[in-house]
Amino acid sequence: MGTVAVITTKRRRAVLKDLVKVIQQERAAHTDAVTEFIECLYVRFDFDAAQAKLLACSELLASDYFLAGCQHEFVESARLFIFETYCRIHDTVDMSMLASKLSMPRDEAERWIVDLIHNARLDAKIDSQRDRVVMQEKRPTIYQQVIDNTKGLAVRSTVLANNCSRFEERE
């Protein structure tokens, strides 16, 4: 149930990395369709196997009394995971191939991607002539990197100064 919660929860990024580590460590002790889905997607990057496991996950959740209510939400979130992971690896993605990876009809996959773009969850454009999704790069400028690093340095310096003054007060 915890694994399903990580997939369906919006604030999942920090927990997901830890979950992948736990799944790798406890693989011999426990496996099910959901943990195998995460392993296929985030450890092996095997998108075809992840697609097959997504169908198995859907069947598993449909048959589970406690998790049946979140089956649709899980499948949508899992599709988003597949799509995000695939797009991190590739700059351009063929729409027909993407539809097959998401286990969706091509038209429905295109509408789903358009909705993601409109809801600002995806920085991409659809090239209708070539029937592709073109990913936009989100690299911060060198100036933004310097500003971010300087902010981090200022915070760490303040914490260090506070800790030093507390240490001096004790003595």
mmCIF file of C-alpha atoms in Angstrom, residues 21-162:
data_model
loop_
_atom_site.group_PDB
_atom_site.id
_atom_site.type_symbol
_atom_site.label_atom_id
_atom_site.label_comp_id
_atom_site.label_asym_id
_atom_site.label_seq_id
_atom_site.Cartn_x
_atom_site.Cartn_y
_atom_site.Cartn_z
ATOM 1 C CA LYS A 21 16.615 1.918 -2.907
ATOM 2 C CA VAL A 22 14.382 -0.061 -0.545
ATOM 3 C CA ILE A 23 12.851 -2.019 -3.416
ATOM 4 C CA GLN A 24 16.320 -2.944 -4.657
ATOM 5 C CA GLN A 25 17.419 -4.037 -1.183
ATOM 6 C CA GLU A 26 14.280 -6.001 -0.334
ATOM 7 C CA ARG A 27 13.716 -7.543 -3.744
ATOM 8 C CA ALA A 28 14.320 -11.069 -2.501
ATOM 9 C CA ALA A 29 11.958 -10.639 0.441
ATOM 10 C CA HIS A 30 9.012 -8.973 -1.297
ATOM 11 C CA THR A 31 7.893 -8.391 -4.864
ATOM 12 C CA ASP A 32 4.553 -7.596 -6.406
ATOM 13 C CA ALA A 33 3.390 -5.937 -9.614
ATOM 14 C CA VAL A 34 3.788 -2.407 -8.205
ATOM 15 C CA THR A 35 7.346 -2.908 -6.943
ATOM 16 C CA GLU A 36 8.253 -4.654 -10.209
ATOM 17 C CA PHE A 37 6.803 -1.675 -12.132
ATOM 18 C CA ILE A 38 9.021 0.745 -10.201
ATOM 19 C CA GLU A 39 12.041 -1.514 -10.647
ATOM 20 C CA CYS A 40 11.469 -1.790 -14.408
ATOM 21 C CA LEU A 41 11.053 1.954 -14.759
ATOM 22 C CA TYR A 42 13.682 3.378 -12.402
ATOM 23 C CA VAL A 43 16.321 0.661 -12.098
ATOM 24 C CA ARG A 44 16.375 -1.074 -15.477
ATOM 25 C CA PHE A 45 14.743 1.699 -17.570
ATOM 26 C CA ASP A 46 12.888 -1.040 -19.441
ATOM 27 C CA PHE A 47 9.827 0.789 -20.733
ATOM 28 C CA ASP A 48 8.264 -2.241 -22.425
ATOM 29 C CA ALA A 49 8.427 -4.248 -19.195
ATOM 30 C CA ALA A 50 7.126 -1.233 -17.245
ATOM 31 C CA GLN A 51 4.162 -1.055 -19.614
ATOM 32 C CA ALA A 52 3.408 -4.743 -19.055
ATOM 33 C CA LYS A 53 3.763 -4.281 -15.289
ATOM 34 C CA LEU A 54 1.405 -1.295 -15.429
ATOM 35 C CA LEU A 55 -1.305 -3.553 -16.831
ATOM 36 C CA ALA A 56 -0.562 -6.081 -14.078
ATOM 37 C CA CYS A 57 -0.713 -3.282 -11.493
ATOM 38 C CA SER A 58 -4.096 -2.195 -12.787
ATOM 39 C CA GLU A 59 -5.422 -5.740 -12.435
ATOM 40 C CA LEU A 60 -3.873 -6.071 -8.972
ATOM 41 C CA LEU A 61 -5.418 -2.817 -7.737
ATOM 42 C CA ALA A 62 -8.800 -3.703 -9.208
ATOM 43 C CA SER A 63 -8.819 -6.940 -7.222
ATOM 44 C CA ASP A 64 -7.576 -5.378 -3.954
ATOM 45 C CA TYR A 65 -10.423 -4.273 -1.674
ATOM 46 C CA PHE A 66 -8.470 -1.393 -0.101
ATOM 47 C CA LEU A 67 -6.754 -0.106 -3.244
ATOM 48 C CA ALA A 68 -9.518 -0.494 -5.831
ATOM 49 C CA GLY A 69 -10.608 3.116 -5.294
ATOM 50 C CA CYS A 70 -7.250 4.515 -6.357
ATOM 51 C CA GLN A 71 -6.780 2.343 -9.449
ATOM 52 C CA HIS A 72 -7.514 5.125 -11.956
ATOM 53 C CA GLU A 73 -5.331 7.642 -10.102
ATOM 54 C CA PHE A 74 -2.493 5.112 -9.905
ATOM 55 C CA VAL A 75 -2.632 4.340 -13.632
ATOM 56 C CA GLU A 76 -2.634 8.064 -14.512
ATOM 57 C CA SER A 77 0.284 8.786 -12.182
ATOM 58 C CA ALA A 78 2.193 5.753 -13.450
ATOM 59 C CA ARG A 79 1.692 6.886 -17.054
ATOM 60 C CA LEU A 80 3.046 10.276 -16.059
ATOM 61 C CA PHE A 81 6.068 8.567 -14.474
ATOM 62 C CA ILE A 82 6.695 6.571 -17.654
ATOM 63 C CA PHE A 83 6.320 9.661 -19.801
ATOM 64 C CA GLU A 84 8.576 11.850 -17.621
ATOM 65 C CA THR A 85 11.274 9.206 -17.394
ATOM 66 C CA TYR A 86 11.188 8.519 -21.119
ATOM 67 C CA CYS A 87 11.328 12.228 -21.939
ATOM 68 C CA ARG A 88 14.290 12.780 -19.612
ATOM 69 C CA ILE A 89 16.221 10.299 -21.729
ATOM 70 C CA HIS A 90 15.015 11.426 -25.180
ATOM 71 C CA ASP A 91 14.764 14.916 -26.725
ATOM 72 C CA THR A 92 12.091 14.015 -29.270
ATOM 73 C CA VAL A 93 9.480 11.324 -28.967
ATOM 74 C CA ASP A 94 7.314 9.814 -31.700
ATOM 75 C CA MET A 95 3.614 10.150 -30.806
ATOM 76 C CA SER A 96 2.625 6.670 -32.016
ATOM 77 C CA MET A 97 5.450 5.026 -30.106
ATOM 78 C CA LEU A 98 4.610 7.094 -27.015
ATOM 79 C CA ALA A 99 0.972 6.028 -27.202
ATOM 80 C CA SER A 100 2.034 2.392 -27.244
ATOM 81 C CA LYS A 101 4.380 2.948 -24.257
ATOM 82 C CA LEU A 102 1.519 4.536 -22.314
ATOM 83 C CA SER A 103 -0.974 1.804 -23.297
ATOM 84 C CA MET A 104 -3.290 4.387 -24.800
ATOM 85 C CA PRO A 105 -4.830 4.947 -28.229
ATOM 86 C CA ARG A 106 -2.837 7.502 -30.233
ATOM 87 C CA ASP A 107 -5.529 10.226 -30.195
ATOM 88 C CA GLU A 108 -6.070 9.835 -26.471
ATOM 89 C CA ALA A 109 -2.306 9.997 -25.854
ATOM 90 C CA GLU A 110 -2.077 13.208 -27.866
ATOM 91 C CA ARG A 111 -4.923 14.773 -25.850
ATOM 92 C CA TRP A 112 -3.245 13.630 -22.626
ATOM 93 C CA ILE A 113 0.064 15.245 -23.645
ATOM 94 C CA VAL A 114 -1.702 18.450 -24.712
ATOM 95 C CA ASP A 115 -3.367 18.583 -21.286
ATOM 96 C CA LEU A 116 0.023 18.125 -19.603
ATOM 97 C CA ILE A 117 1.471 20.975 -21.638
ATOM 98 C CA HIS A 118 -1.486 23.262 -20.899
ATOM 99 C CA ASN A 119 -1.376 22.488 -17.183
ATOM 100 C CA ALA A 120 2.318 23.508 -17.177
ATOM 101 C CA ARG A 121 3.459 20.105 -15.948
ATOM 102 C CA LEU A 122 5.465 19.587 -19.101
ATOM 103 C CA ASP A 123 7.777 21.877 -21.011
ATOM 104 C CA ALA A 124 7.341 20.544 -24.538
ATOM 105 C CA LYS A 125 5.864 21.284 -27.935
ATOM 106 C CA ILE A 126 3.991 19.048 -30.334
ATOM 107 C CA ASP A 127 5.378 18.982 -33.870
ATOM 108 C CA SER A 128 2.284 17.970 -35.849
ATOM 109 C CA GLN A 129 4.086 17.769 -39.177
ATOM 110 C CA ARG A 130 6.548 15.165 -37.929
ATOM 111 C CA ASP A 131 4.106 13.622 -35.436
ATOM 112 C CA ARG A 132 6.512 14.138 -32.506
ATOM 113 C CA VAL A 133 6.748 15.656 -29.077
ATOM 114 C CA VAL A 134 9.794 17.911 -28.803
ATOM 115 C CA MET A 135 11.105 18.415 -25.288
ATOM 116 C CA GLN A 136 12.315 21.855 -24.227
ATOM 117 C CA GLU A 137 15.512 22.048 -22.208
ATOM 118 C CA LYS A 138 15.280 23.539 -18.735
ATOM 119 C CA ARG A 139 18.887 24.387 -18.128
ATOM 120 C CA PRO A 140 19.395 27.386 -15.862
ATOM 121 C CA THR A 141 21.670 30.100 -17.116
ATOM 122 C CA ILE A 142 25.139 30.404 -15.633
ATOM 123 C CA TYR A 143 23.976 33.551 -13.836
ATOM 124 C CA GLN A 144 21.086 31.683 -12.226
ATOM 125 C CA GLN A 145 23.452 28.907 -11.159
ATOM 126 C CA VAL A 146 25.775 31.455 -9.508
ATOM 127 C CA ILE A 147 22.839 33.099 -7.724
ATOM 128 C CA ASP A 148 21.522 29.739 -6.478
ATOM 129 C CA ASN A 149 24.952 28.636 -5.254
ATOM 130 C CA THR A 150 25.502 31.994 -3.543
ATOM 131 C CA LYS A 151 22.157 31.736 -1.747
ATOM 132 C CA GLY A 152 23.093 28.275 -0.544
ATOM 133 C CA LEU A 153 26.459 29.527 0.606
ATOM 134 C CA ALA A 154 24.871 32.406 2.529
ATOM 135 C CA VAL A 155 22.486 30.070 4.338
ATOM 136 C CA ARG A 156 25.254 27.624 5.246
ATOM 137 C CA SER A 157 27.477 30.479 6.448
ATOM 138 C CA THR A 158 24.708 31.811 8.686
ATOM 139 C CA VAL A 159 24.097 28.385 10.200
ATOM 140 C CA LEU A 160 27.824 27.901 10.762
ATOM 141 C CA ALA A 161 28.147 31.319 12.426
ATOM 142 C CA ASN A 162 25.177 30.587 14.699
#
